[in-house]
Coordinates of C-alpha atoms and ligand atoms in Angstrom, one line a residue:
M35 CA 0.0 0.0 -0.1
S36 CA 1.2 3.4 -0.5
I37 CA -0.1 6.6 0.5
N38 CA -1.1 9.4 -2.3
L39 CA -0.5 13.0 -0.7
E40 CA -3.2 14.8 -2.6
T41 CA -5.9 15.8 0.0
P42 CA -8.7 13.1 -0.8
K43 CA -11.7 14.1 -2.9
K44 CA -14.4 12.9 -0.8
I45 CA -12.7 14.7 2.4
R46 CA -12.8 18.1 0.8
P47 CA -16.4 19.2 1.4
L48 CA -15.6 18.4 4.9
I49 CA -12.4 20.3 5.2
D50 CA -14.2 23.2 3.5
Q51 CA -17.0 23.1 5.7
A52 CA -14.5 23.0 8.8
H53 CA -12.4 26.0 7.4
Q54 CA -15.8 28.1 7.2
V55 CA -16.7 27.4 10.8
A56 CA -13.3 28.0 11.7
M57 CA -13.4 31.3 10.0
N58 CA -16.8 32.4 10.6
M59 CA -17.7 30.8 14.2
L60 CA -14.2 30.5 16.1
R61 CA -12.2 33.4 14.7
P62 CA -14.8 36.1 16.0
I63 CA -15.3 34.6 19.5
S64 CA -11.5 33.5 19.9
R65 CA -9.9 36.8 21.9
K66 CA -13.4 37.1 23.7
Y67 CA -12.9 33.6 25.4
D68 CA -9.1 34.0 25.5
Q69 CA -9.6 36.7 27.8
A70 CA -12.9 35.3 29.6
E71 CA -11.0 32.3 30.5
H72 CA -13.2 29.6 32.9
A73 CA -16.3 31.2 30.7
Y74 CA -18.4 28.5 28.8
P75 CA -18.3 29.4 25.2
V76 CA -22.0 29.1 24.6
E77 CA -21.8 29.8 20.9
L78 CA -20.4 26.2 20.7
D79 CA -23.7 24.5 21.7
M80 CA -24.9 25.5 18.4
L81 CA -21.8 24.6 16.5
A82 CA -21.4 21.0 18.2
A83 CA -25.4 20.8 17.1
M84 CA -24.5 21.2 13.8
I85 CA -21.6 18.7 13.8
D86 CA -23.8 16.1 15.3
G87 CA -26.4 16.7 12.6
L88 CA -23.6 16.1 9.9
A89 CA -22.6 13.1 11.6
D90 CA -26.3 11.5 11.7
S91 CA -26.3 12.4 8.2
G92 CA -23.0 10.4 7.4
A93 CA -22.0 13.9 6.0
S94 CA -18.8 14.4 8.2
E95 CA -17.0 10.7 9.2
G96 CA -14.4 11.9 11.5
A97 CA -15.5 15.5 12.0
G98 CA -13.4 15.7 15.0
A99 CA -12.0 13.7 17.9
T100 CA -14.9 11.3 18.2
G101 CA -13.9 9.4 14.6
V102 CA -11.0 7.6 15.3
R103 CA -11.8 4.1 15.8
R104 CA -9.8 1.7 13.9
D105 CA -12.2 0.1 11.0
E106 CA -11.4 -3.6 11.1
K107 CA -12.5 -4.0 7.5
A108 CA -10.3 -1.7 6.2
V109 CA -7.1 -3.8 5.3
E110 CA -9.5 -6.1 3.0
K111 CA -10.5 -3.4 1.0
G112 CA -7.4 -2.1 0.4
N113 CA -6.0 1.5 0.4
K114 CA -8.4 3.4 2.3
N115 CA -8.5 7.1 3.3
G116 CA -10.7 6.8 6.3
A117 CA -11.8 8.5 9.7
N118 CA -8.4 9.5 11.1
L119 CA -7.4 11.3 7.8
A120 CA -10.8 12.7 7.6
S121 CA -10.5 13.9 11.4
V122 CA -6.7 15.2 11.0
L123 CA -7.7 17.3 8.1
S124 CA -10.6 18.8 10.0
I125 CA -9.0 19.6 13.1
M126 CA -6.2 21.4 11.5
E127 CA -8.8 23.5 10.0
M128 CA -10.6 24.3 13.2
C129 CA -7.4 25.0 14.8
W130 CA -6.4 27.5 12.0
G131 CA -9.7 29.2 13.7
D132 CA -9.0 28.4 17.3
V133 CA -6.9 25.6 19.3
G134 CA -8.9 26.4 22.9
L135 CA -12.1 26.4 21.4
T136 CA -11.5 23.2 19.4
L137 CA -10.3 21.1 22.3
T138 CA -13.6 22.6 24.2
M139 CA -16.2 21.4 21.4
P140 CA -19.0 19.1 23.2
R141 CA -18.7 15.7 22.7
Q142 CA -15.1 15.9 20.7
G143 CA -12.9 15.3 23.4
L144 CA -9.8 13.4 23.9
G145 CA -11.6 10.9 25.9
N146 CA -13.8 10.0 23.1
S147 CA -10.5 9.1 21.3
A148 CA -9.9 6.8 24.1
I149 CA -13.4 5.4 23.9
A150 CA -13.2 4.9 20.2
S151 CA -10.0 2.9 20.7
V152 CA -10.7 0.4 23.3
A153 CA -14.1 0.3 24.0
N154 CA -15.8 -2.9 23.0
D155 CA -18.8 -2.5 20.9
E156 CA -21.5 -2.6 24.0
Q157 CA -19.5 0.2 25.6
L158 CA -19.3 2.1 22.3
K159 CA -23.0 2.0 21.9
R160 CA -23.9 3.0 25.4
F161 CA -21.4 6.3 25.6
E162 CA -22.5 7.4 22.1
G163 CA -22.8 11.2 22.3
T164 CA -20.9 11.3 25.4
W165 CA -18.5 14.3 25.9
A166 CA -15.6 12.6 27.4
A167 CA -12.4 13.9 29.1
M168 CA -9.3 12.1 29.5
A169 CA -7.4 12.0 32.7
I170 CA -4.3 10.4 33.2
T171 CA -2.1 13.0 34.7
E172 CA -1.7 13.0 38.6
P173 CA 0.4 15.1 41.0
S174 CA 3.1 12.8 41.3
F175 CA 3.8 12.0 37.6
G176 CA 3.2 13.6 34.2
S177 CA 5.3 11.8 31.5
D178 CA 5.9 8.4 33.5
S179 CA 2.1 7.2 32.8
A180 CA 3.4 3.9 34.4
A181 CA 3.4 5.4 37.6
I182 CA -0.3 5.7 38.2
S183 CA -1.4 5.5 41.9
T184 CA -5.2 6.2 41.5
T185 CA -6.6 2.7 42.5
A186 CA -9.8 0.9 41.3
V187 CA -10.8 -1.9 44.0
K188 CA -13.6 -4.4 42.4
D189 CA -16.3 -4.8 44.9
G190 CA -19.3 -6.8 43.5
D191 CA -20.5 -5.3 39.8
E192 CA -18.5 -2.1 40.9
Y193 CA -14.7 -0.6 41.2
I194 CA -14.3 1.8 43.9
L195 CA -11.9 4.6 42.4
N196 CA -9.3 6.7 45.3
G197 CA -7.2 9.0 43.5
E198 CA -6.2 12.5 42.2
K199 CA -6.2 13.7 38.6
I200 CA -4.7 17.2 37.4
F201 CA -4.6 19.3 34.2
V202 CA -7.9 17.3 33.1
T203 CA -8.9 19.1 29.7
S204 CA -12.3 19.8 29.8
G205 CA -12.5 17.9 33.2
E206 CA -15.5 20.4 34.3
R207 CA -17.3 20.8 31.3
A208 CA -17.4 17.2 29.8
D209 CA -20.0 14.6 30.5
S210 CA -18.0 12.0 31.4
V211 CA -14.1 11.6 32.2
V212 CA -12.2 8.4 31.1
V213 CA -10.1 7.9 34.4
W214 CA -6.8 5.8 34.5
A215 CA -6.6 3.7 37.4
T216 CA -4.3 0.5 38.6
L217 CA -6.2 -2.5 39.7
D218 CA -2.9 -3.4 41.5
K219 CA -0.1 -1.5 41.9
S220 CA 2.4 -4.7 42.2
M221 CA 1.5 -5.9 39.2
G222 CA 3.0 -2.9 37.0
R223 CA 1.9 -1.6 34.0
A224 CA -0.4 -4.6 33.0
A225 CA -2.9 -3.5 35.6
I226 CA -3.6 0.3 34.3
K227 CA -7.0 0.2 33.2
S228 CA -9.2 3.3 31.9
F229 CA -12.8 3.7 33.2
V230 CA -15.6 6.0 31.9
V231 CA -16.7 7.7 34.9
T232 CA -19.9 9.8 34.6
K233 CA -20.1 13.5 35.8
G234 CA -22.4 13.5 38.9
T235 CA -21.2 10.1 40.2
P236 CA -21.0 10.5 43.9
G237 CA -17.1 10.6 45.2
M238 CA -16.1 12.2 42.1
R239 CA -15.7 16.2 42.3
V240 CA -13.8 18.9 40.6
E241 CA -11.6 20.9 43.0
R242 CA -10.9 24.0 40.8
L243 CA -9.4 25.1 37.3
E244 CA -6.2 26.1 36.2
H245 CA -5.2 29.6 35.0
K246 CA -3.2 29.0 32.0
L247 CA -0.6 30.5 29.5
G248 CA -2.9 29.7 26.6
I249 CA -5.6 27.7 25.5
R250 CA -7.5 29.8 27.7
A251 CA -11.1 29.0 26.5
S252 CA -10.4 25.2 27.5
D253 CA -11.2 24.3 31.0
T254 CA -8.4 22.3 32.7
A255 CA -9.8 21.0 35.9
V256 CA -8.2 19.0 38.9
I257 CA -10.8 16.0 40.0
I258 CA -10.6 14.0 42.9
F259 CA -12.2 10.7 43.6
D260 CA -12.9 9.7 46.9
N261 CA -14.6 6.2 47.0
C262 CA -15.9 6.9 43.9
R263 CA -18.3 3.9 42.7
V264 CA -18.3 3.0 38.9
P265 CA -19.9 0.0 37.4
A266 CA -17.7 -2.9 36.7
A267 CA -19.1 -2.7 32.7
N268 CA -17.4 1.1 32.5
L269 CA -14.0 -0.4 32.7
L270 CA -12.8 0.0 29.1
G271 CA -11.5 -3.3 27.1
S272 CA -10.5 -6.6 29.1
P273 CA -10.5 -6.4 33.3
E274 CA -8.1 -9.2 32.7
I275 CA -4.4 -8.2 34.0
D276 CA -2.2 -9.7 30.6
T277 CA 1.2 -9.1 32.0
K278 CA 2.3 -10.2 28.2
Q279 CA 0.3 -7.6 26.4
G280 CA 1.7 -4.8 29.4
F281 CA 0.6 -1.2 28.4
A282 CA -0.1 -1.7 25.1
G283 CA -3.6 -1.7 25.3
A284 CA -4.0 1.6 27.1
M285 CA -1.2 2.8 25.2
A286 CA -3.0 2.3 22.0
T287 CA -5.2 5.2 22.7
F288 CA -2.0 7.4 22.1
D289 CA -1.6 5.9 18.7
N290 CA -4.8 7.6 18.2
T291 CA -4.6 11.0 19.6
R292 CA -0.9 11.9 19.0
P293 CA -1.6 12.6 15.3
L294 CA -4.9 14.3 16.3
V295 CA -2.8 16.8 18.6
A296 CA -0.1 16.9 15.9
A297 CA -2.5 18.2 13.5
M298 CA -3.6 20.9 16.1
A299 CA -0.3 22.3 16.0
V300 CA 0.0 22.2 12.2
G301 CA -3.4 23.9 12.1
C302 CA -2.4 26.8 14.5
A303 CA 1.1 27.3 12.7
R304 CA -0.8 27.6 9.5
A305 CA -3.1 30.4 10.8
S306 CA 0.4 32.1 12.0
L307 CA 1.9 31.8 8.7
D308 CA -1.3 33.0 6.7
L309 CA -1.4 36.2 8.4
T310 CA 2.3 36.8 8.7
R311 CA 2.3 36.2 4.9
D312 CA -0.5 39.2 4.9
V313 CA 1.6 41.4 7.0
L314 CA 4.8 41.1 5.1
A315 CA 2.7 41.5 1.8
Q316 CA 1.4 45.0 3.3
A317 CA 5.1 45.8 4.2
G318 CA 6.0 45.2 0.4
I319 CA 7.5 42.2 1.1
E320 CA 6.2 39.4 -1.3
I321 CA 7.4 35.7 -0.9
D322 CA 8.8 34.2 -4.4
Y323 CA 8.4 30.6 -4.7
D324 CA 10.3 30.6 -8.3
K325 CA 13.3 32.2 -6.6
P326 CA 15.6 30.9 -4.0
A327 CA 15.5 31.9 -0.7
Y328 CA 18.9 33.5 -0.9
A329 CA 18.1 35.8 -3.4
Q330 CA 14.9 37.0 -1.4
S331 CA 14.7 39.5 1.7
A332 CA 15.7 38.1 4.8
A333 CA 12.1 38.2 6.1
A334 CA 11.1 36.2 3.1
A335 CA 13.9 33.7 3.3
T336 CA 12.8 33.0 6.8
F337 CA 9.0 32.8 6.0
L338 CA 10.0 30.0 3.4
Q339 CA 12.1 27.9 5.8
L340 CA 9.1 28.1 8.1
E341 CA 6.8 26.8 5.4
A342 CA 9.1 24.1 4.5
D343 CA 9.4 22.9 8.3
W344 CA 5.6 23.4 8.5
E345 CA 5.1 20.9 5.2
A346 CA 7.0 18.4 7.2
A347 CA 5.0 18.5 10.1
Y348 CA 2.0 18.3 8.0
L349 CA 2.9 15.1 6.0
L350 CA 4.2 13.6 9.2
T351 CA 0.5 13.7 10.2
L352 CA -1.1 12.6 7.4
Q353 CA 1.0 9.8 7.3
S354 CA 0.3 8.8 11.0
A355 CA -3.4 8.8 10.3
W356 CA -3.5 7.4 7.0
M357 CA -1.5 4.5 8.8
A358 CA -3.9 4.2 11.4
D359 CA -6.9 3.9 8.5
N360 CA -5.2 1.2 7.0
R361 CA -4.4 -0.6 10.2
E362 CA -0.7 -0.4 10.0
P363 CA 1.0 0.0 13.2
N364 CA 1.7 3.6 13.7
S365 CA 3.3 4.0 17.1
M366 CA 6.6 5.5 15.6
E367 CA 4.8 7.6 13.1
A368 CA 2.5 9.0 15.6
S369 CA 4.9 10.0 18.1
M370 CA 7.2 11.4 14.8
A371 CA 4.1 13.6 13.8
K372 CA 3.6 14.5 17.5
A373 CA 7.3 15.5 17.8
K374 CA 7.9 17.4 14.8
A375 CA 4.6 19.2 14.4
G376 CA 4.9 19.8 18.2
R377 CA 7.9 21.5 18.0
V378 CA 7.3 23.0 14.4
G379 CA 4.0 24.7 16.0
S380 CA 6.1 26.5 18.9
D381 CA 8.8 27.4 16.3
V382 CA 6.4 28.9 13.5
T383 CA 4.1 30.8 15.6
L384 CA 7.2 32.6 17.4
R385 CA 9.3 33.3 14.6
C386 CA 5.9 34.8 12.8
I387 CA 5.6 37.2 16.1
E388 CA 9.4 38.1 15.5
L389 CA 8.5 38.7 11.6
A390 CA 5.8 40.8 12.3
G391 CA 7.1 42.9 14.9
T392 CA 4.9 45.0 17.1
L393 CA 2.2 43.9 15.0
G394 CA 3.0 40.2 16.3
Y395 CA 3.3 41.0 20.1
S396 CA 0.2 43.1 20.2
E397 CA -3.2 42.0 21.3
T398 CA -4.9 43.7 18.4
D399 CA -4.0 40.7 16.5
L400 CA -3.9 37.1 17.1
L401 CA -0.4 36.0 16.4
E402 CA 0.7 36.6 20.1
K403 CA -1.9 34.4 20.9
W404 CA -1.1 31.7 18.8
G405 CA 2.5 31.9 20.1
R406 CA 1.1 31.1 23.4
D407 CA -1.7 28.4 22.5
S408 CA 0.7 26.4 20.6
K409 CA 3.0 25.5 23.5
I410 CA 1.0 23.2 25.0
L411 CA 0.6 21.0 21.8
D412 CA 4.1 20.3 22.4
I413 CA 3.6 19.1 26.3
F414 CA 0.3 17.2 26.5
E415 CA -0.5 13.7 25.0
G416 CA 3.4 13.4 25.5
T417 CA 6.1 16.1 25.3
Q418 CA 8.8 16.7 22.8
Q419 CA 11.2 14.5 24.9
I420 CA 9.0 11.8 25.4
Q421 CA 8.1 11.5 21.8
Q422 CA 11.8 11.4 20.9
L423 CA 12.3 8.7 23.3
I424 CA 9.7 6.6 22.0
V425 CA 10.9 7.1 18.5
A426 CA 14.4 6.1 19.7
R427 CA 13.2 3.0 21.4
R428 CA 11.4 1.7 18.0
V429 CA 14.3 2.8 15.6
L430 CA 16.7 0.9 18.2
N431 CA 14.4 -2.0 18.9
L432 CA 15.1 -1.5 22.7
S433 CA 12.2 -1.8 25.5
S434 CA 11.1 0.9 27.6
A435 CA 13.3 -1.0 30.3
E436 CA 16.3 -0.5 28.3
L437 CA 16.0 3.1 26.8
K438 CA 14.4 5.3 29.6
Ligands
FAD758 C1 -2.9 22.5 29.6 C2 -2.7 21.5 29.9 C3 -3.7 20.6 29.5 C4 -3.3 19.1 30.0 N1 -4.6 18.1 29.4 C5 -4.4 16.9 30.4 C6 -5.7 16.1 30.2 O1 -6.5 16.3 29.4 N2 -5.4 14.6 30.8 C7 -4.1 14.3 31.2 O2 -4.1 13.4 31.7 N3 -3.2 15.1 31.5 C8 -3.0 16.4 30.8 N4 -2.1 17.5 30.8 C9 -0.8 16.8 31.4 C10 0.2 16.7 30.8 O3 -0.2 15.5 30.0 C11 1.5 16.8 31.5 O4 2.0 18.0 31.6 C12 2.8 16.1 30.4 O5 2.6 14.7 29.8 C13 4.0 16.2 30.9 O6 3.9 15.8 32.6 P1 4.7 16.8 33.4 O7 3.9 18.3 33.2 O8 4.4 16.1 35.1 O9 6.1 17.0 33.3 P2 7.2 15.7 33.7 O10 7.0 14.5 33.2 O11 7.5 16.2 35.2 O12 8.5 16.2 32.4 C14 9.1 17.5 33.0 C15 10.1 17.7 31.7 O13 10.9 16.8 32.0 C16 11.0 16.0 30.6 N5 11.3 14.5 30.7 C17 10.3 13.7 31.4 N6 10.6 12.6 31.6 C18 11.7 12.5 30.5 C19 12.6 11.6 30.1 N7 12.6 10.0 30.4 N8 13.6 11.3 29.2 C20 14.0 13.0 28.9 N9 13.2 14.2 29.2 C21 12.0 13.8 30.0 C22 9.9 16.2 29.9 O14 10.0 16.5 28.4 C23 9.4 17.9 30.5 O15 10.4 18.8 29.6 C24 -2.6 18.5 30.6 C25 -1.3 19.7 30.5 C26 -1.6 20.9 30.3 C27 -0.3 22.0 30.9

C-alpha cells in the first residue's frame, strides 16, 4: 500500500466546511474567550449540534476526535482514506480558527478517542454521544504514565476509585471522564485500566480550574475521586491483567490521539503563517516561490524556511493518520508526527511574531495568542522529549526498560 499525498476528493467538502466554521464561528470569538478564561463558550453548543447533525447524516465521517475507531474492514478493502485522515484534516482547519475552542468542542474530547480506541461494541454504543475528557496525569507524575497511583478496587459489580487527577482538559465541562487507574500497583503497567466515570457520580468532584498561558478557552481541572463507585461495565476493554500485553492496550489510545494533537499544531502554525504572509505583503515583502531563498529578503527567506518545516509536520501527520486508517502499526509515526508538529508549532508561531514585529506582539491581532496557544501542543499527550524517546526505542528496537 502506498500513500497518496493529495487531499482525498471525498474529504475536501469536510475540510471546506471546517474552514468556514473556523473562520466564521471560531475566529470571531477567539479573543473573547482568551480573555474570559473559565467562561463557557455558549456559541459552541450550536456548532456542536450542527456537527452532530452532519454526523447523523453521515456527511462528516471523522469531523472531530470521535471518529478515530479503527475499521476492521479497512485491510480487506485495501488502501483506505478513513476517519483518522478526515479527523486530522478537519482538526487542522478548526485549529486554524482556534485551538482552545476546538479543545472544548462538546462531544469531541480526547476521552472520546480513548473510548473509540479501546471500548468494546456494547460500550461504544452505550457511550455514544457522551463528551469525554481524559484523566491520566496525577500530582506525582506526568510523563511517566506507568506510575499511576489512582486505585480501582473491585467490589461486586462495581469498582471503587480513589485518587487525584490534575490538568484534565474539559474536566469540568465534559459529561464523563476516562480515568486511568491501577487494579494492582504491584502488577505494574499491565494492571492499568481506564474507566468511564460519568459526571455527577458520587465521590467524584472537580476541585479547581487552572489559569493558563494559552488555550484559555479550554477548561483544565483538578478532579478528586474519593471512594467513587463506578459500574464494572465501565472498565474499557478487558478487565484481565495480561502481563504479556503489558501497557499496550492503554497505550493504543495514544496512537490515535497523537496524530490529532499534531494536527492541532499544524493548524495553529498555518494560521500564523497565513496572517504573517499578509503582514509581510502589506510591508511590501512578497514571497517568491520561483526564486531561491538566498536571492530574497531575509524575511522572505525565513518565511520559506518556516513553510518547509510546516510542510514536513503536515506530511508526517497525514502519514500517521493514514496508517491508522489502514491498520498499520503507527506508534513510531504517531510520535514522529507529534514531535515534529509540536516543535514546529511553537517555532513557527514564535518566529511569525518576530517577523510581524510590534504587530506580532500586540493584542490587536492574534499572532501573540497563537504563540501562547501552540506551546501546550508540544507538552500534552506526551512531551517533545517523550516522543523522541519513543521514536528512539522503535528505531533501536529497545524496550522501555532498556532505554529510559
Ligand atoms: C493545559 C494542559 C492540559 C492538559 N490536559 C491533560 C489531559 O486532558 N489529561 C491528562 O491526563 N493530562 C493532561 N495534561 C498533563 C500533560 O499531559 C503533562 O503535563 C505532560 O504529560 C508532562 O508531564 P509533567 O508536566 O508532569 O512533566 P514531567 O513529566 O515532570 O516532565 C518535565 C520535563 O522533563 C522531561 N522529561 C520527563 N521524562 C523524561 C525522560 N525520560 N527523558 C527526557 N526528558 C524527560 C519532559 O519532557 C519535560 O520537559 C495537561 C497539561 C496541560 C499543561
